[in-house]
């Protein structure tokens, strides 16, 4: 039991979740390394949501609300850290959720499918019995997607995604939103909207934004999306790290 008074309490709670998920057998072997990299970047921004991240989140939610087939892609790390919050966001923006693993094994897919069902989300895509296609006919494990989900999606939220998969989705003409604490990652650089924040803070904040933006005219949402420059916003995100020096 981690005492709440511990100065690194929140960080230790997240580590605990990751260790438990690893023991339950649904994380990739390198998941804890990826988490550690995220922790390091989070430390550099003071473990707080920055202004450029908030701006990107408004744009991301507006884009999700404007889309005809939005999908939230989930992997082991995202599930371990924010399963209930992801389900809430999906309901708020009417997005589907798809299991999309970089290191896909039947065993991991089976456990993650059961977890979403146990947490009340029945229509999870990317399962073992789903209709899986290869994006753009790329016969590579990195290019698999559910036919009614990522394969036919217009906008995809890919938290903590590897650069190879992000590139395949981008080249397939998808509108890509990422949540990635590393503003220098390939995924952050090639996404249309890059949110440099911890998934555990970003997803609940996006659900709140969705409650607000849901009632807005389509024109207002389109203006939010069109006024955004991801490259510029990423520069400002990097600046947030320098400012902490
Ligand atoms: O479950 P799988 O098989 O799909 O594998 C998942 C991982 C994350 C292991 C896989 O996608 C991977 O290797 O990803 P990368 O290439 O390490 O990229 C993950 C990115 O997420 C890195 O840039 C990290 O800085 C970032 N990151 C890690 N933890 C968090 C994070 N970003 C936001 N919130 C976090 N908590």
XYZ file of C-alpha atoms and ligand atoms in Angstrom:
281
model
C 0.000 0.000 0.000
C 1.508 3.329 -1.090
C 0.957 6.091 1.529
C -0.886 9.104 0.066
C 1.631 11.393 1.745
C 4.440 10.014 -0.430
C 5.829 12.842 -2.620
C 5.746 10.544 -5.676
C 2.333 9.041 -4.787
C 0.594 9.449 -8.177
C 3.581 8.218 -10.132
C 3.894 5.169 -7.858
C 0.183 4.356 -8.254
C 0.640 4.293 -12.038
C 3.710 2.065 -11.708
C 1.683 -0.264 -9.527
C -1.049 -0.479 -12.187
C 1.550 -1.281 -14.843
C 3.197 -3.974 -12.732
C -0.189 -5.605 -12.006
C -1.134 -5.486 -15.704
C 2.192 -7.078 -16.564
C 1.530 -9.871 -14.071
C -1.941 -10.368 -15.597
C -0.204 -11.073 -18.902
C -1.628 -8.453 -21.250
C 1.272 -6.005 -21.562
C 3.953 -6.119 -24.234
C 7.405 -7.160 -22.976
C 8.650 -3.626 -23.562
C 5.601 -1.911 -22.009
C 7.415 -0.940 -18.818
C 10.264 0.574 -20.833
C 7.751 2.646 -22.805
C 6.129 3.694 -19.534
C 9.510 4.753 -18.133
C 10.171 6.903 -21.173
C 6.778 8.520 -20.667
C 7.541 9.129 -16.984
C 10.768 10.910 -17.869
C 8.990 13.323 -20.231
C 6.176 13.834 -17.728
C 8.757 14.777 -15.082
C 10.186 17.366 -17.474
C 6.806 19.117 -17.829
C 6.183 19.083 -14.077
C 3.563 16.278 -14.379
C 0.941 18.881 -15.276
C -1.148 19.462 -18.375
C 0.388 22.302 -20.354
C -1.433 25.005 -22.304
C -0.471 23.617 -25.766
C -1.732 20.194 -24.666
C -5.076 21.706 -23.646
C -5.341 23.482 -26.976
C -4.607 20.232 -28.835
C -7.245 18.430 -26.771
C -9.958 20.910 -27.831
C -8.976 20.362 -31.466
C -8.898 16.588 -31.011
C -12.361 16.471 -29.449
C -13.789 18.773 -32.135
C -12.303 16.489 -34.819
C -13.716 13.365 -33.148
C -17.176 14.953 -32.893
C -17.068 15.968 -36.570
C -16.045 12.502 -37.779
C -18.400 9.951 -39.230
C -16.475 6.892 -38.011
C -14.127 7.866 -35.157
C -12.167 5.099 -33.433
C -10.091 5.022 -30.256
C -7.234 2.569 -30.669
C -6.157 0.826 -27.468
C -3.061 -1.158 -26.584
C -1.804 -2.806 -23.396
C -0.408 0.357 -21.780
C -3.495 2.472 -22.483
C -5.754 -0.257 -21.083
C -3.676 -0.669 -17.921
C -3.626 3.047 -17.195
C -7.039 4.328 -18.277
C -9.583 1.652 -19.250
C -12.641 3.256 -17.597
C -11.707 6.747 -18.752
C -11.293 5.501 -22.354
C -14.766 3.933 -22.265
C -16.233 7.208 -20.963
C -14.553 9.233 -23.704
C -15.720 6.776 -26.381
C -19.298 7.156 -25.158
C -19.003 10.953 -24.995
C -17.779 11.364 -28.600
C -19.579 8.276 -29.978
C -16.334 6.602 -31.018
C -15.686 2.884 -31.344
C -12.877 1.246 -29.373
C -10.496 -1.132 -31.134
C -7.742 -3.324 -29.715
C -4.729 -2.509 -31.807
C -1.546 -4.124 -30.522
C 1.937 -3.488 -31.776
C 3.037 -6.855 -30.376
C -0.199 -8.721 -31.138
C -0.676 -12.196 -29.640
C -3.938 -14.116 -29.320
C -3.434 -14.420 -25.574
C -3.063 -10.652 -25.069
C -6.060 -9.899 -27.302
C -8.148 -12.408 -25.354
C -7.311 -10.841 -21.967
C -7.849 -7.259 -23.159
C -11.188 -8.211 -24.785
C -12.359 -9.703 -21.495
C -11.224 -6.631 -19.547
C -13.290 -4.220 -21.686
C -16.316 -6.503 -21.394
C -15.858 -6.764 -17.619
C -15.683 -2.959 -17.455
C -19.044 -2.702 -19.220
C -17.963 -2.089 -22.832
C -19.522 -4.812 -24.961
C -18.718 -3.849 -28.565
C -14.940 -3.882 -28.518
C -13.352 -4.290 -31.978
C -10.092 -5.950 -33.005
C -10.944 -9.148 -31.122
C -9.977 -12.658 -32.212
C -13.317 -13.221 -33.964
C -13.417 -9.792 -35.636
C -13.086 -9.324 -39.382
C -9.435 -8.165 -39.658
C -8.099 -6.589 -42.877
C -4.690 -5.352 -44.015
C -4.608 -1.563 -44.516
C -3.686 -0.677 -48.117
C -2.981 -4.367 -48.663
C 0.243 -4.121 -46.621
C 0.716 -7.767 -45.574
C 2.389 -6.932 -42.299
C 1.273 -7.394 -38.681
C 1.682 -3.638 -38.238
C -1.062 -3.017 -40.828
C -3.948 -5.061 -39.430
C -7.237 -3.364 -38.592
C -10.869 -4.206 -37.949
C -13.008 -3.785 -41.074
C -15.699 -1.719 -39.328
C -13.171 0.059 -37.092
C -9.738 1.451 -37.933
C -9.841 0.056 -41.466
C -12.799 2.268 -42.420
C -12.317 5.036 -39.804
C -11.857 8.668 -40.782
C -10.368 9.816 -37.463
C -8.356 7.645 -35.085
C -7.122 8.480 -31.603
C -3.884 6.527 -31.087
C -2.549 7.012 -27.559
C 1.042 5.813 -26.984
C 1.434 4.507 -30.514
C 4.581 3.211 -32.142
C 5.870 5.195 -35.155
C 5.512 2.357 -37.698
C 1.802 1.933 -37.121
C 1.209 5.676 -37.013
C 2.943 5.984 -40.370
C 0.802 3.269 -41.973
C -2.380 4.954 -40.731
C -1.215 8.367 -41.861
C -0.285 7.082 -45.326
C -3.738 5.513 -45.564
C -5.196 9.030 -45.351
C -6.560 8.817 -41.808
C -6.862 11.843 -39.576
C -4.537 10.952 -36.693
C -4.681 12.205 -33.112
C -2.074 11.039 -30.646
C -1.512 11.349 -26.920
C 2.233 11.016 -26.455
C 4.395 12.583 -23.768
C 7.325 12.675 -26.167
C 6.901 15.654 -28.537
C 9.915 14.440 -30.549
C 8.542 10.970 -31.304
C 7.845 9.960 -34.889
C 4.185 9.491 -33.945
C 3.907 13.021 -32.498
C 5.592 14.516 -35.538
C 3.434 12.795 -38.135
C 0.062 13.114 -36.387
C -2.494 15.743 -37.318
C -3.092 16.560 -33.660
C -0.443 15.703 -31.032
C -1.335 15.970 -27.372
C 1.832 16.032 -25.260
C 0.309 14.857 -22.009
C -0.032 11.817 -19.800
C -2.925 9.627 -20.948
C -4.236 9.519 -17.360
C -4.759 13.299 -17.373
C -5.626 13.772 -21.044
C -8.472 11.299 -21.504
C -10.691 12.540 -18.601
C -10.020 16.142 -19.642
C -11.111 15.322 -23.203
C -14.356 13.824 -21.892
C -15.062 17.100 -20.074
C -14.327 19.051 -23.254
C -16.684 16.750 -25.179
C -19.547 17.599 -22.805
C -18.967 21.256 -23.636
C -18.330 20.981 -27.399
C -21.180 18.512 -28.028
C -23.697 21.332 -27.886
C -21.787 23.595 -30.296
C -22.600 24.169 -33.976
C -20.680 22.195 -36.565
C -19.240 25.498 -37.820
C -17.688 26.259 -34.412
C -16.090 22.804 -34.335
C -14.764 23.227 -37.872
C -13.221 26.583 -36.964
C -11.467 25.017 -33.967
C -9.976 22.319 -36.210
C -9.055 24.615 -39.100
C -7.340 27.234 -36.911
C -4.900 24.667 -35.518
C -1.291 24.206 -36.618
C 0.170 20.997 -35.166
C 3.776 21.827 -36.006
C 3.511 25.166 -34.262
C 1.781 23.574 -31.280
C 4.501 20.917 -30.991
C 7.132 23.672 -30.938
C 5.246 25.324 -28.099
C 5.021 21.948 -26.347
C 8.809 21.557 -26.540
C 9.165 25.078 -25.231
C 7.244 23.976 -22.107
C 10.026 21.478 -21.400
C 12.743 24.122 -21.865
C 10.865 26.517 -19.570
C 11.153 24.017 -16.711
C 14.966 24.163 -16.804
O 0.488 -3.062 -26.253
P 1.302 -2.956 -27.503
O 1.788 -4.293 -28.014
O 0.562 -2.227 -28.600
O 2.618 -2.115 -27.170
C 2.485 -0.836 -26.561
C 3.840 -0.089 -26.542
C 3.596 1.251 -25.808
C 4.851 -0.932 -25.760
C 4.311 0.116 -28.010
O 3.330 0.815 -28.730
C 5.627 0.871 -28.063
O 6.706 0.289 -28.055
O 5.492 2.204 -28.097
P 6.755 3.233 -28.111
O 7.359 3.231 -29.468
O 7.609 2.982 -26.909
O 5.982 4.584 -27.931
C 5.213 4.870 -26.789
C 5.207 6.391 -26.577
O 4.276 6.667 -25.549
C 6.561 6.965 -26.125
O 6.856 8.119 -26.891
C 6.347 7.350 -24.655
O 7.048 8.520 -24.314
C 4.851 7.591 -24.625
N 4.232 7.330 -23.321
C 4.561 6.375 -22.412
N 3.742 6.411 -21.354
C 2.847 7.406 -21.589
C 3.157 7.987 -22.859
N 2.433 8.987 -23.382
C 1.363 9.424 -22.677
N 1.007 8.917 -21.455
C 1.721 7.915 -20.885
N 1.371 7.435 -19.683
